[in-house]
XYZ file of C-alpha atoms in Angstrom:
671
model
C -0.029 -0.024 0.000
C 1.245 3.471 -0.847
C 0.289 6.497 1.115
C 0.757 9.959 -0.414
C 0.059 13.089 1.496
C -1.077 15.789 -0.864
C -0.894 19.422 0.096
C -3.710 21.398 -1.434
C -1.970 24.679 -2.104
C 0.783 23.268 -4.355
C -0.832 20.109 -5.730
C -4.074 21.643 -6.923
C -2.136 24.092 -9.099
C 0.243 21.452 -10.254
C -2.494 19.045 -11.261
C -3.992 21.557 -13.593
C -0.613 22.031 -15.273
C -0.051 18.281 -15.499
C -3.545 17.701 -17.027
C -3.011 20.355 -19.615
C 0.230 18.808 -20.742
C -0.769 15.242 -20.560
C -3.690 16.121 -22.844
C -1.277 16.610 -25.772
C 0.745 13.360 -25.340
C 1.399 10.862 -28.053
C 2.700 7.507 -27.066
C 4.494 4.844 -29.103
C 5.150 1.279 -28.356
C 8.646 -0.072 -28.081
C 10.180 -3.286 -26.956
C 10.327 -2.291 -23.279
C 6.794 -0.790 -23.009
C 5.202 2.574 -23.587
C 7.218 5.673 -24.368
C 5.690 9.025 -23.725
C 6.310 12.063 -25.876
C 5.323 15.463 -24.469
C 5.923 19.062 -24.517
C 7.739 20.720 -21.615
C 5.731 21.860 -18.672
C 5.591 25.393 -17.275
C 9.174 26.390 -16.368
C 8.589 25.692 -12.641
C 6.473 22.614 -13.134
C 8.893 19.932 -14.351
C 8.547 16.136 -14.446
C 11.690 14.284 -13.529
C 12.479 10.651 -14.133
C 14.778 8.997 -11.607
C 18.281 8.934 -12.997
C 17.232 11.119 -15.946
C 17.521 14.798 -16.629
C 14.468 17.039 -17.010
C 12.493 16.318 -20.216
C 11.853 19.024 -22.701
C 10.541 19.439 -26.307
C 9.155 16.086 -27.374
C 11.841 13.899 -25.855
C 10.975 10.278 -25.356
C 11.786 7.963 -22.424
C 10.282 4.741 -21.125
C 8.439 5.578 -17.892
C 8.357 3.250 -14.939
C 8.261 5.429 -11.762
C 7.455 9.111 -11.895
C 8.711 11.537 -9.345
C 6.734 14.699 -9.598
C 8.219 17.978 -8.404
C 6.023 20.909 -7.829
C 6.680 24.276 -6.124
C 4.305 26.683 -4.528
C 4.300 30.180 -5.866
C 4.240 31.449 -2.324
C 7.024 29.174 -1.096
C 10.472 28.513 -2.421
C 10.708 25.137 -0.631
C 10.330 22.274 -3.138
C 7.708 19.615 -2.227
C 8.136 16.103 -3.674
C 5.322 13.681 -4.377
C 6.360 10.121 -5.133
C 3.735 8.300 -7.072
C 4.481 4.806 -8.249
C 2.574 4.062 -11.402
C 3.923 0.541 -11.746
C 1.628 -1.357 -14.068
C -1.207 1.130 -13.810
C -2.746 3.116 -16.576
C -1.121 6.563 -16.769
C -4.469 7.838 -18.083
C -5.998 6.712 -14.742
C -3.289 8.684 -12.991
C -4.186 11.730 -14.966
C -7.941 11.108 -14.151
C -7.009 10.993 -10.461
C -5.308 14.400 -10.683
C -8.343 15.872 -12.460
C -10.615 14.397 -9.782
C -8.380 15.537 -6.988
C -8.311 19.083 -8.256
C -12.086 19.059 -8.791
C -12.929 17.777 -5.300
C -10.848 20.505 -3.752
C -13.104 23.012 -5.415
C -16.230 21.537 -3.670
C -14.997 21.991 -0.088
C -12.426 19.324 0.723
C -10.059 19.918 3.557
C -6.682 21.473 2.751
C -4.790 18.279 3.596
C -6.107 14.994 2.353
C -4.699 11.453 2.625
C -5.397 9.061 -0.236
C -4.943 5.426 0.289
C -4.467 3.027 -2.680
C -5.252 -0.547 -2.271
C -3.074 -3.087 -4.135
C -6.111 -4.496 -5.939
C -7.005 -1.088 -7.268
C -5.266 -1.552 -10.646
C -6.526 1.729 -12.096
C -5.355 3.622 -9.064
C -8.645 5.447 -8.830
C -10.601 3.567 -6.197
C -9.210 5.488 -3.267
C -10.724 8.729 -4.550
C -14.167 7.200 -4.356
C -13.498 5.590 -0.996
C -12.365 8.836 0.570
C -14.472 10.093 3.413
C -14.574 13.583 1.962
C -15.678 12.528 -1.445
C -19.244 11.522 -2.027
C -21.496 10.872 -4.975
C -22.631 14.445 -5.085
C -19.120 15.896 -5.363
C -18.207 13.337 -8.029
C -21.156 14.335 -10.189
C -20.126 17.997 -9.799
C -17.189 17.413 -12.080
C -18.886 14.961 -14.523
C -17.504 11.678 -13.285
C -19.809 8.894 -12.139
C -18.224 5.831 -10.564
C -19.687 2.350 -11.245
C -17.141 0.621 -9.007
C -13.801 1.738 -7.655
C -11.928 0.586 -10.774
C -14.100 2.346 -13.337
C -13.974 6.004 -14.316
C -14.674 8.313 -17.228
C -14.856 11.995 -17.857
C -15.562 14.407 -20.729
C -12.068 15.327 -21.988
C -13.228 18.325 -24.102
C -11.374 18.371 -27.339
C -8.475 16.169 -26.442
C -7.933 13.648 -29.230
C -5.462 10.912 -28.449
C -4.940 7.215 -28.805
C -7.113 5.238 -26.396
C -9.721 8.019 -26.161
C -13.356 7.242 -26.916
C -15.481 9.256 -29.274
C -19.163 9.330 -28.409
C -21.781 10.278 -31.011
C -23.137 13.704 -30.239
C -26.885 14.390 -30.000
C -26.850 18.228 -29.745
C -25.691 19.212 -33.200
C -28.111 20.814 -35.700
C -27.902 17.968 -38.205
C -27.968 14.459 -36.720
C -27.309 11.077 -38.255
C -30.883 10.086 -38.686
C -30.929 10.537 -42.452
C -27.366 9.693 -43.378
C -24.732 7.397 -41.826
C -27.101 6.200 -39.135
C -24.383 3.976 -37.756
C -22.625 7.088 -36.333
C -25.749 7.895 -34.183
C -24.924 7.358 -30.457
C -21.714 5.550 -31.389
C -18.723 4.748 -29.192
C -15.500 4.790 -31.147
C -12.086 3.763 -29.709
C -9.237 5.780 -31.189
C -6.490 3.359 -32.416
C -4.191 5.936 -33.933
C -4.110 9.722 -34.042
C -1.787 12.151 -35.785
C -3.307 15.676 -36.063
C -1.236 16.282 -39.232
C -2.181 13.131 -41.085
C -4.989 10.819 -39.944
C -7.168 9.625 -37.087
C -8.397 6.011 -37.079
C -10.931 4.477 -34.761
C -13.182 1.448 -34.533
C -16.815 1.380 -33.489
C -17.250 -0.577 -30.240
C -21.013 -0.820 -29.932
C -22.275 -2.313 -33.212
C -22.047 -6.130 -32.670
C -23.492 -8.411 -35.376
C -24.565 -12.051 -35.488
C -22.407 -12.605 -38.554
C -19.274 -14.704 -38.570
C -16.021 -14.907 -40.516
C -14.679 -18.159 -41.849
C -11.115 -19.297 -40.713
C -8.977 -20.669 -43.457
C -6.301 -22.154 -41.234
C -8.242 -23.461 -38.213
C -10.754 -26.072 -39.267
C -14.257 -25.453 -38.069
C -13.518 -22.216 -36.355
C -15.750 -19.132 -36.964
C -15.181 -15.661 -35.715
C -18.037 -13.449 -34.736
C -17.539 -10.039 -36.386
C -18.505 -6.480 -35.394
C -19.227 -3.494 -37.552
C -16.133 -1.427 -36.981
C -16.860 1.462 -39.398
C -17.782 2.475 -42.907
C -14.245 2.410 -44.408
C -13.383 -1.069 -45.737
C -16.182 -2.494 -43.676
C -18.652 -5.350 -43.972
C -19.725 -4.382 -47.430
C -16.172 -4.286 -48.779
C -14.594 -6.973 -50.868
C -11.410 -6.475 -48.866
C -12.468 -5.420 -45.310
C -9.900 -3.957 -42.933
C -10.107 -6.319 -39.885
C -8.808 -5.424 -36.466
C -8.796 -7.845 -33.544
C -8.927 -6.303 -30.037
C -7.817 -8.301 -27.000
C -6.484 -8.000 -23.418
C -4.092 -10.903 -23.454
C -0.711 -10.492 -21.743
C 1.433 -13.496 -22.745
C 4.580 -12.563 -24.548
C 3.823 -14.292 -27.744
C 0.561 -12.485 -28.260
C 1.957 -9.107 -27.159
C 4.858 -9.391 -29.674
C 2.224 -9.658 -32.437
C 0.101 -6.827 -31.120
C 0.012 -3.038 -30.842
C -1.074 -1.492 -27.587
C -3.980 1.007 -27.567
C -4.289 1.611 -23.718
C -3.738 -0.308 -20.577
C -4.966 -3.896 -21.091
C -6.199 -3.285 -24.614
C -4.184 -4.140 -27.667
C -5.006 -4.953 -31.275
C -3.585 -7.357 -33.857
C -4.429 -8.350 -37.445
C -6.988 -11.057 -38.247
C -4.135 -13.173 -39.840
C -2.136 -12.827 -36.572
C -5.159 -13.752 -34.492
C -5.684 -16.934 -36.584
C -2.063 -17.950 -36.290
C -2.081 -17.373 -32.552
C -5.048 -19.692 -32.258
C -3.263 -22.261 -34.498
C -0.277 -22.459 -32.229
C -2.374 -22.510 -29.087
C -1.364 -19.114 -27.756
C -4.928 -17.872 -27.774
C -8.595 -18.832 -28.313
C -11.009 -17.197 -30.754
C -13.033 -16.036 -27.801
C -10.178 -13.998 -26.646
C -10.645 -11.569 -29.454
C -13.186 -9.060 -30.586
C -13.101 -8.880 -34.383
C -14.032 -5.653 -36.105
C -14.518 -5.189 -39.805
C -14.012 -1.656 -41.005
C -13.026 1.537 -39.278
C -13.926 5.264 -39.100
C -11.309 7.773 -40.324
C -10.722 11.491 -40.332
C -8.227 13.617 -42.193
C -6.130 16.470 -40.762
C -8.301 18.751 -38.580
C -11.504 17.108 -39.754
C -12.358 15.574 -36.375
C -11.581 18.818 -34.587
C -13.962 20.654 -36.897
C -16.679 18.148 -36.173
C -16.148 18.580 -32.401
C -16.567 22.312 -32.909
C -19.977 21.457 -34.425
C -20.873 19.278 -31.496
C -21.078 16.172 -33.620
C -19.050 14.202 -30.985
C -18.049 14.087 -27.258
C -14.482 13.212 -26.423
C -14.276 10.837 -23.478
C -11.387 9.489 -21.416
C -12.195 6.260 -19.659
C -10.461 3.128 -18.195
C -9.894 -0.044 -19.989
C -12.011 -2.174 -17.705
C -15.157 -0.167 -18.557
C -14.598 -0.830 -22.226
C -13.699 -4.509 -21.722
C -16.765 -5.117 -19.629
C -18.987 -3.490 -22.245
C -17.447 -5.489 -24.980
C -18.016 -8.712 -22.964
C -21.610 -7.779 -22.150
C -22.352 -7.157 -25.808
C -20.816 -10.461 -26.801
C -23.067 -12.398 -24.408
C -26.156 -12.766 -26.545
C -27.066 -9.201 -27.252
C -29.497 -8.664 -30.175
C -27.791 -6.686 -32.929
C -31.033 -4.696 -33.422
C -30.354 -3.069 -30.093
C -27.519 -1.279 -31.876
C -25.341 -0.799 -28.858
C -27.482 2.013 -27.366
C -26.861 0.786 -23.796
C -23.150 1.264 -24.117
C -23.547 4.856 -25.236
C -26.056 5.535 -22.419
C -23.633 4.122 -19.874
C -20.709 6.282 -21.004
C -22.937 9.327 -21.211
C -23.955 8.623 -17.623
C -20.406 8.229 -16.497
C -19.355 11.647 -17.908
C -22.316 13.400 -16.293
C -24.597 13.706 -19.325
C -27.471 11.498 -18.169
C -29.988 14.251 -18.596
C -28.997 14.892 -22.219
C -29.138 11.109 -22.885
C -32.586 10.759 -21.339
C -33.923 13.727 -23.310
C -32.655 12.250 -26.584
C -33.890 8.694 -25.940
C -36.368 6.938 -28.228
C -36.524 9.606 -30.793
C -36.345 9.614 -34.636
C -32.526 9.045 -34.825
C -32.772 6.030 -32.391
C -35.425 4.400 -34.500
C -33.513 4.977 -37.733
C -30.426 3.448 -36.141
C -32.427 0.332 -35.129
C -33.666 0.046 -38.720
C -30.106 0.374 -39.970
C -29.041 -2.317 -37.557
C -31.776 -4.621 -38.806
C -30.619 -4.173 -42.327
C -26.869 -4.330 -41.723
C -26.035 -6.123 -38.511
C -28.626 -8.866 -38.299
C -28.003 -11.832 -40.583
C -30.427 -12.843 -43.326
C -30.975 -16.194 -41.517
C -32.287 -14.214 -38.463
C -34.561 -12.052 -40.630
C -32.206 -9.107 -41.206
C -30.247 -7.966 -44.197
C -26.669 -8.264 -42.961
C -23.949 -10.261 -44.581
C -20.460 -9.981 -46.005
C -20.735 -8.817 -49.608
C -18.698 -10.536 -52.271
C -17.760 -8.023 -54.910
C -16.298 -8.419 -58.336
C -14.577 -5.935 -60.564
C -16.819 -2.976 -61.577
C -19.326 -3.944 -64.137
C -20.520 -7.355 -65.364
C -20.449 -9.166 -68.618
C -22.776 -8.096 -71.382
C -24.280 -11.521 -71.427
C -25.376 -11.145 -67.722
C -27.135 -7.861 -68.435
C -28.755 -9.236 -71.542
C -29.854 -12.267 -69.594
C -31.521 -10.081 -66.941
C -33.140 -7.767 -69.501
C -34.545 -10.767 -71.292
C -36.090 -12.046 -68.034
C -37.500 -8.547 -67.403
C -38.875 -8.506 -70.917
C -40.589 -11.882 -70.392
C -42.333 -10.269 -67.408
C -43.473 -7.322 -69.491
C -41.346 -4.924 -67.492
C -38.790 -3.738 -70.068
C -41.416 -3.065 -72.741
C -43.521 -1.003 -70.274
C -40.618 1.239 -69.202
C -39.242 3.932 -71.429
C -39.234 7.642 -72.110
C -42.527 9.177 -70.904
C -43.281 6.436 -68.434
C -44.596 7.408 -64.947
C -43.578 5.269 -62.044
C -44.000 5.530 -58.291
C -42.062 4.370 -55.295
C -42.882 1.064 -53.749
C -46.064 0.729 -51.621
C -44.412 -1.845 -49.274
C -44.815 -1.160 -45.529
C -41.046 -1.206 -45.142
C -39.978 1.425 -47.639
C -36.858 0.625 -49.623
C -35.991 4.297 -49.194
C -36.142 4.485 -45.435
C -32.339 4.645 -44.763
C -31.086 6.264 -47.989
C -32.523 8.471 -50.672
C -35.471 9.334 -48.532
C -36.682 11.807 -51.141
C -37.760 8.834 -53.294
C -40.141 7.557 -50.627
C -43.720 7.871 -52.047
C -42.261 9.641 -55.055
C -43.829 10.068 -58.540
C -41.114 9.849 -61.179
C -41.212 10.613 -64.881
C -38.641 8.814 -67.051
C -37.101 11.254 -69.497
C -34.355 9.090 -70.963
C -33.697 5.390 -71.055
C -30.845 3.638 -73.033
C -28.428 0.832 -72.754
C -26.351 2.688 -70.119
C -28.718 4.740 -67.959
C -32.324 5.349 -66.852
C -32.826 9.069 -66.154
C -35.937 10.430 -64.450
C -37.266 13.374 -62.459
C -39.219 13.455 -59.212
C -42.415 15.379 -59.773
C -43.888 15.720 -56.255
C -41.089 17.506 -54.371
C -41.709 21.325 -54.567
C -38.618 23.374 -53.485
C -38.611 26.439 -51.254
C -38.312 28.868 -54.186
C -40.295 29.504 -57.392
C -39.315 30.530 -60.877
C -40.537 33.909 -61.992
C -41.693 34.455 -65.545
C -42.921 37.584 -67.230
C -46.239 37.223 -69.110
C -47.516 39.711 -71.664
C -51.258 39.623 -71.816
C -52.399 39.308 -75.460
C -55.569 41.330 -74.941
C -54.315 44.160 -72.779
C -50.685 44.223 -73.819
C -49.795 44.638 -70.114
C -46.953 42.570 -68.553
C -47.199 40.786 -65.336
C -44.999 38.388 -63.301
C -46.070 34.888 -62.367
C -44.263 32.736 -59.798
C -44.352 28.976 -60.546
C -43.219 26.393 -57.956
C -39.762 24.926 -58.739
C -39.597 21.239 -58.101
C -36.602 19.179 -57.002
C -36.167 16.532 -59.609
C -33.011 14.817 -58.279
C -29.474 15.389 -57.160
C -27.821 15.276 -60.633
C -27.647 17.711 -63.593
C -27.146 16.505 -67.147
C -24.264 18.296 -68.814
C -25.274 20.156 -71.947
C -28.994 20.059 -71.226
C -31.274 22.860 -70.133
C -31.270 23.320 -66.370
C -35.030 23.503 -66.200
C -37.542 20.987 -67.520
C -41.016 22.448 -68.370
C -43.861 19.899 -68.419
C -47.600 19.857 -68.940
C -50.379 17.340 -69.301
C -53.347 19.557 -70.170
C -55.892 18.672 -72.793
C -56.216 22.220 -74.200
C -52.420 22.561 -74.357
C -52.161 19.278 -76.271
C -54.865 20.447 -78.695
C -52.936 23.737 -79.291
C -49.841 21.580 -79.994
C -47.840 23.239 -77.214
C -44.697 21.234 -76.734
C -43.955 17.616 -77.702
C -45.004 14.304 -76.108
C -42.410 12.435 -74.061
C -42.551 8.926 -75.483
C -45.267 8.000 -77.918
C -48.291 6.318 -76.401
C -46.906 6.401 -72.841
C -48.552 8.563 -70.196
C -49.300 11.652 -72.254
C -46.879 13.983 -70.592
C -45.487 16.751 -72.735
C -42.240 18.784 -72.549
C -42.143 22.344 -73.662
C -40.048 25.540 -73.339
C -40.257 28.672 -71.192
C -41.369 30.623 -74.275
C -44.163 28.070 -74.862
C -45.332 28.590 -71.359
C -45.298 32.400 -71.692
C -47.170 32.295 -74.948
C -49.742 29.809 -73.738
C -50.517 31.824 -70.576
C -50.489 35.116 -72.453
C -53.047 33.789 -75.007
C -55.246 32.414 -72.300
C -54.765 28.813 -73.380
C -53.518 27.849 -69.921
C -52.944 29.134 -66.394
C -49.612 29.251 -64.663
C -50.637 26.311 -62.385
C -51.061 24.051 -65.420
C -47.278 23.682 -65.756
C -44.603 21.843 -63.772
C -41.037 23.171 -63.667
C -38.401 20.693 -62.489
C -34.643 21.108 -61.801
C -32.225 18.258 -61.305
C -32.600 14.541 -62.299
C -32.195 11.109 -60.855
C -29.907 8.656 -62.561
C -30.044 4.858 -62.361
C -27.021 3.163 -64.168
C -27.323 -0.150 -66.005
C -24.094 -1.584 -64.728
C -23.202 -4.035 -61.999
C -24.850 -7.298 -61.111
C -28.408 -7.958 -60.132
C -31.671 -6.204 -60.791
C -30.653 -3.029 -59.045
C -27.864 -2.524 -61.538
C -30.102 -2.579 -64.585
C -31.707 0.879 -64.396
C -35.396 1.476 -63.776
C -36.557 -1.867 -65.257
C -34.402 -3.598 -62.631
C -35.747 -1.411 -59.776
C -39.272 -2.280 -60.808
C -38.446 -5.983 -60.964
C -36.989 -5.896 -57.384
C -39.956 -4.040 -56.089
C -38.565 -0.596 -55.389
C -40.797 1.088 -57.967
C -44.181 0.372 -59.562
C -45.484 1.345 -63.030
C -48.322 3.918 -63.036
C -50.912 2.930 -65.575
C -51.827 5.459 -68.331
C -55.306 5.565 -67.003
C -54.067 7.006 -63.708
C -52.093 9.802 -65.222
C -54.725 12.529 -65.144
C -55.760 12.053 -61.549
C -52.126 11.824 -60.518
C -51.233 14.974 -62.399
C -54.201 16.840 -60.912
C -52.855 16.312 -57.376
C -49.395 17.431 -58.417
C -50.794 20.757 -59.674
C -52.203 21.508 -56.249
C -48.754 21.785 -54.693
C -47.224 25.218 -54.118
C -43.805 26.813 -53.376
C -42.585 25.047 -50.263
C -42.560 26.925 -46.931
C -42.526 26.062 -43.236
C -46.217 27.072 -43.149
C -47.353 24.725 -46.010
C -44.836 21.891 -45.410
C -47.554 19.448 -44.117
C -49.972 20.442 -46.862
C -47.470 20.033 -49.646
C -46.484 16.559 -48.230
C -50.188 15.655 -48.079
C -50.681 16.539 -51.785
C -47.491 14.597 -52.626
C -48.824 11.545 -50.773
C -52.116 11.840 -52.490
C -50.568 12.135 -55.940
C -48.516 8.934 -55.117
C -51.679 7.152 -53.911
C -53.664 8.067 -57.027
C -51.035 6.398 -59.162
C -51.543 3.032 -57.460
C -54.152 0.301 -57.786
C -57.781 1.192 -56.956
C -57.999 -1.636 -54.347
C -55.299 -0.006 -52.209
C -56.309 1.124 -48.748
C -56.226 4.867 -48.098
C -53.138 6.271 -46.453
C -53.499 6.469 -42.735
C -52.396 9.602 -40.925
C -48.888 9.322 -39.559
C -48.875 8.766 -35.838
C -46.509 10.816 -33.658
C -43.105 9.096 -33.292
C -42.795 7.784 -29.743
C -40.661 5.380 -27.786
C -41.259 1.879 -26.380
C -44.972 1.281 -25.939
C -46.886 -1.144 -23.786
C -48.191 -3.098 -26.829
C -44.870 -3.361 -28.683
C -44.171 -6.684 -30.364
C -40.503 -7.507 -31.013
C -41.480 -10.069 -33.605
C -43.917 -7.807 -35.497
C -42.036 -6.802 -38.689
C -44.269 -3.827 -39.194
C -42.881 -2.255 -36.046
C -39.401 -0.872 -35.302
C -37.611 -3.246 -32.915
C -38.683 -2.804 -29.266
C -40.987 0.097 -30.066
C -44.597 0.754 -30.882
C -43.727 2.806 -33.941
C -44.796 1.483 -37.341
C -42.001 1.281 -39.901
C -44.428 2.893 -42.465
C -44.916 5.873 -40.134
C -41.121 6.108 -39.597
C -40.644 6.184 -43.438
C -43.101 9.133 -43.643
C -41.258 10.790 -40.824
C -37.882 10.288 -42.582
C -39.264 11.894 -45.822
C -40.622 14.858 -43.869
C -37.202 15.189 -42.137
C -35.428 15.039 -45.534
C -37.743 17.725 -47.090
C -37.322 19.945 -43.988
C -33.557 19.530 -43.905
C -32.651 19.618 -47.590
C -35.379 21.655 -49.254
C -36.219 24.082 -46.483
C -32.880 24.100 -44.659
C -34.764 23.903 -41.352
C -34.081 20.472 -39.799
C -35.979 21.336 -36.551
C -39.218 21.391 -38.622
C -39.018 17.592 -38.830
C -40.467 17.415 -35.258
């Protein structure tokens, strides 16, 4: 047992200096352990190593026992504090200094004795056991103990190896619509260099998928989603194996991350199992990683996209073990995030942001990507070939589509609508296509190109009309519609469309596709002339900017343009007899605003509905998104996992969120 008497006047000041400097450390692994690299302290706050001179300016030395020298500004007498780190985590030592300094600010006595028990490996238990330190004082500085060996605190913007990056929930734009896997994530930083690259792996996205072992017969390795770079969907995933083994053979093949946590390659892990130095269950296997370029992560911290957390290795290892023991991948690791948020004093924020839209979208992402197909999900390692497929395979698919009557139905001038399935194929990505009405404007052997018709933007297009009878000019404002995220080089930026009987009789414009759905394209001059002559009204025309593109490359139906998307159920053909009533509902939409958002979406839904079969049930009003309900059924595929929210309602909510965010620029209107 080591007993250190700490004098408040000098130590409190010193601990702040030490914390500020430790926050910038980098540490490298060498044959004899960790080496620390740091900047010099304040001129009168030096760290000395027994038998070594004072360290300055990024010098490196292996640290075993630190003797810390600090001097009081009021006293020239030097006071020494001998703290034996031994095999303890130096990050825990730093945490103890932070805690010691914080507790003095909430009324501790000037002199305090801290006793460290030999079993307290992290060196932090004595703080919690102290008579003058209670739960209330701990919470005051955002540290919540689970047991004497566990600790965590919000480390501000300190990015370092071994730190944990928690997904933020206070930023303006969350991860509900894009990259849902980053929502409420816990990422362990494996490597950090502020001038080049930061690499981390996601700790709270377990799957029920396994990897085959090519050198150990019958062995399978459970894999975790580690990130979106070279991840589960990659033909050559980057695989990292975490472990806490301490035998020399394993450690020589591993790279340390923090105390008790190291990583090695998948090949090394398999070889270590082969020679009997380890078991498959000793490793946590992660496919993929998250990466940031220079200053990228710091910029995202400024936008509150993340919380930086320092914590002990035992907390992380216990969470990894808990998640390994039969957790359902559809839970998406939310409990781990909640635990760490609680430990850093952010329980209130976590509670306020529980069960909302982003949580539900994360669970749907987990169903699609983490749960195996055998268990009813969509997860699985993807085998990829070189870009493109043989002409024969495309021809083979198109022939099968033709036999079903799909290929012949689809072409320029065709109207299609998004799938009517309860589980929208556009829930997690391309939400703008959910309940969309699309006009095909080009279709050849390489591409299908279409425009979305029922997504008015937040601005209109002004045209000047000269009245034929009076000769007076007036300005009309027509709603500008978002047609898609692409622009076709060399084509007009705006597409003018009509479907009016009087306009067709007056031969205004030209039909898109003979005998299709009777939609005509025209020019701005055609529109001005028709309105000026009283043939049509401004609201008889649709003006669209941007297009959607579906390539006819790659394997499977989804790689064969719009015909393929129809075959796999993502879109449905709108019959010619449904064109007029569908078009009528489109004309009722107006320039988008926060006031008419709901009304515009209602007209969009109605236009989509009119394009379907007559025996379809009417659209039910979307219910408010809520959390876990009393009547939730985990096996009901129409509900989000462990909630009473219908997937169909969540899809509508996702579309509303997309429109509010990307067309209005007001993400808060999604509520």
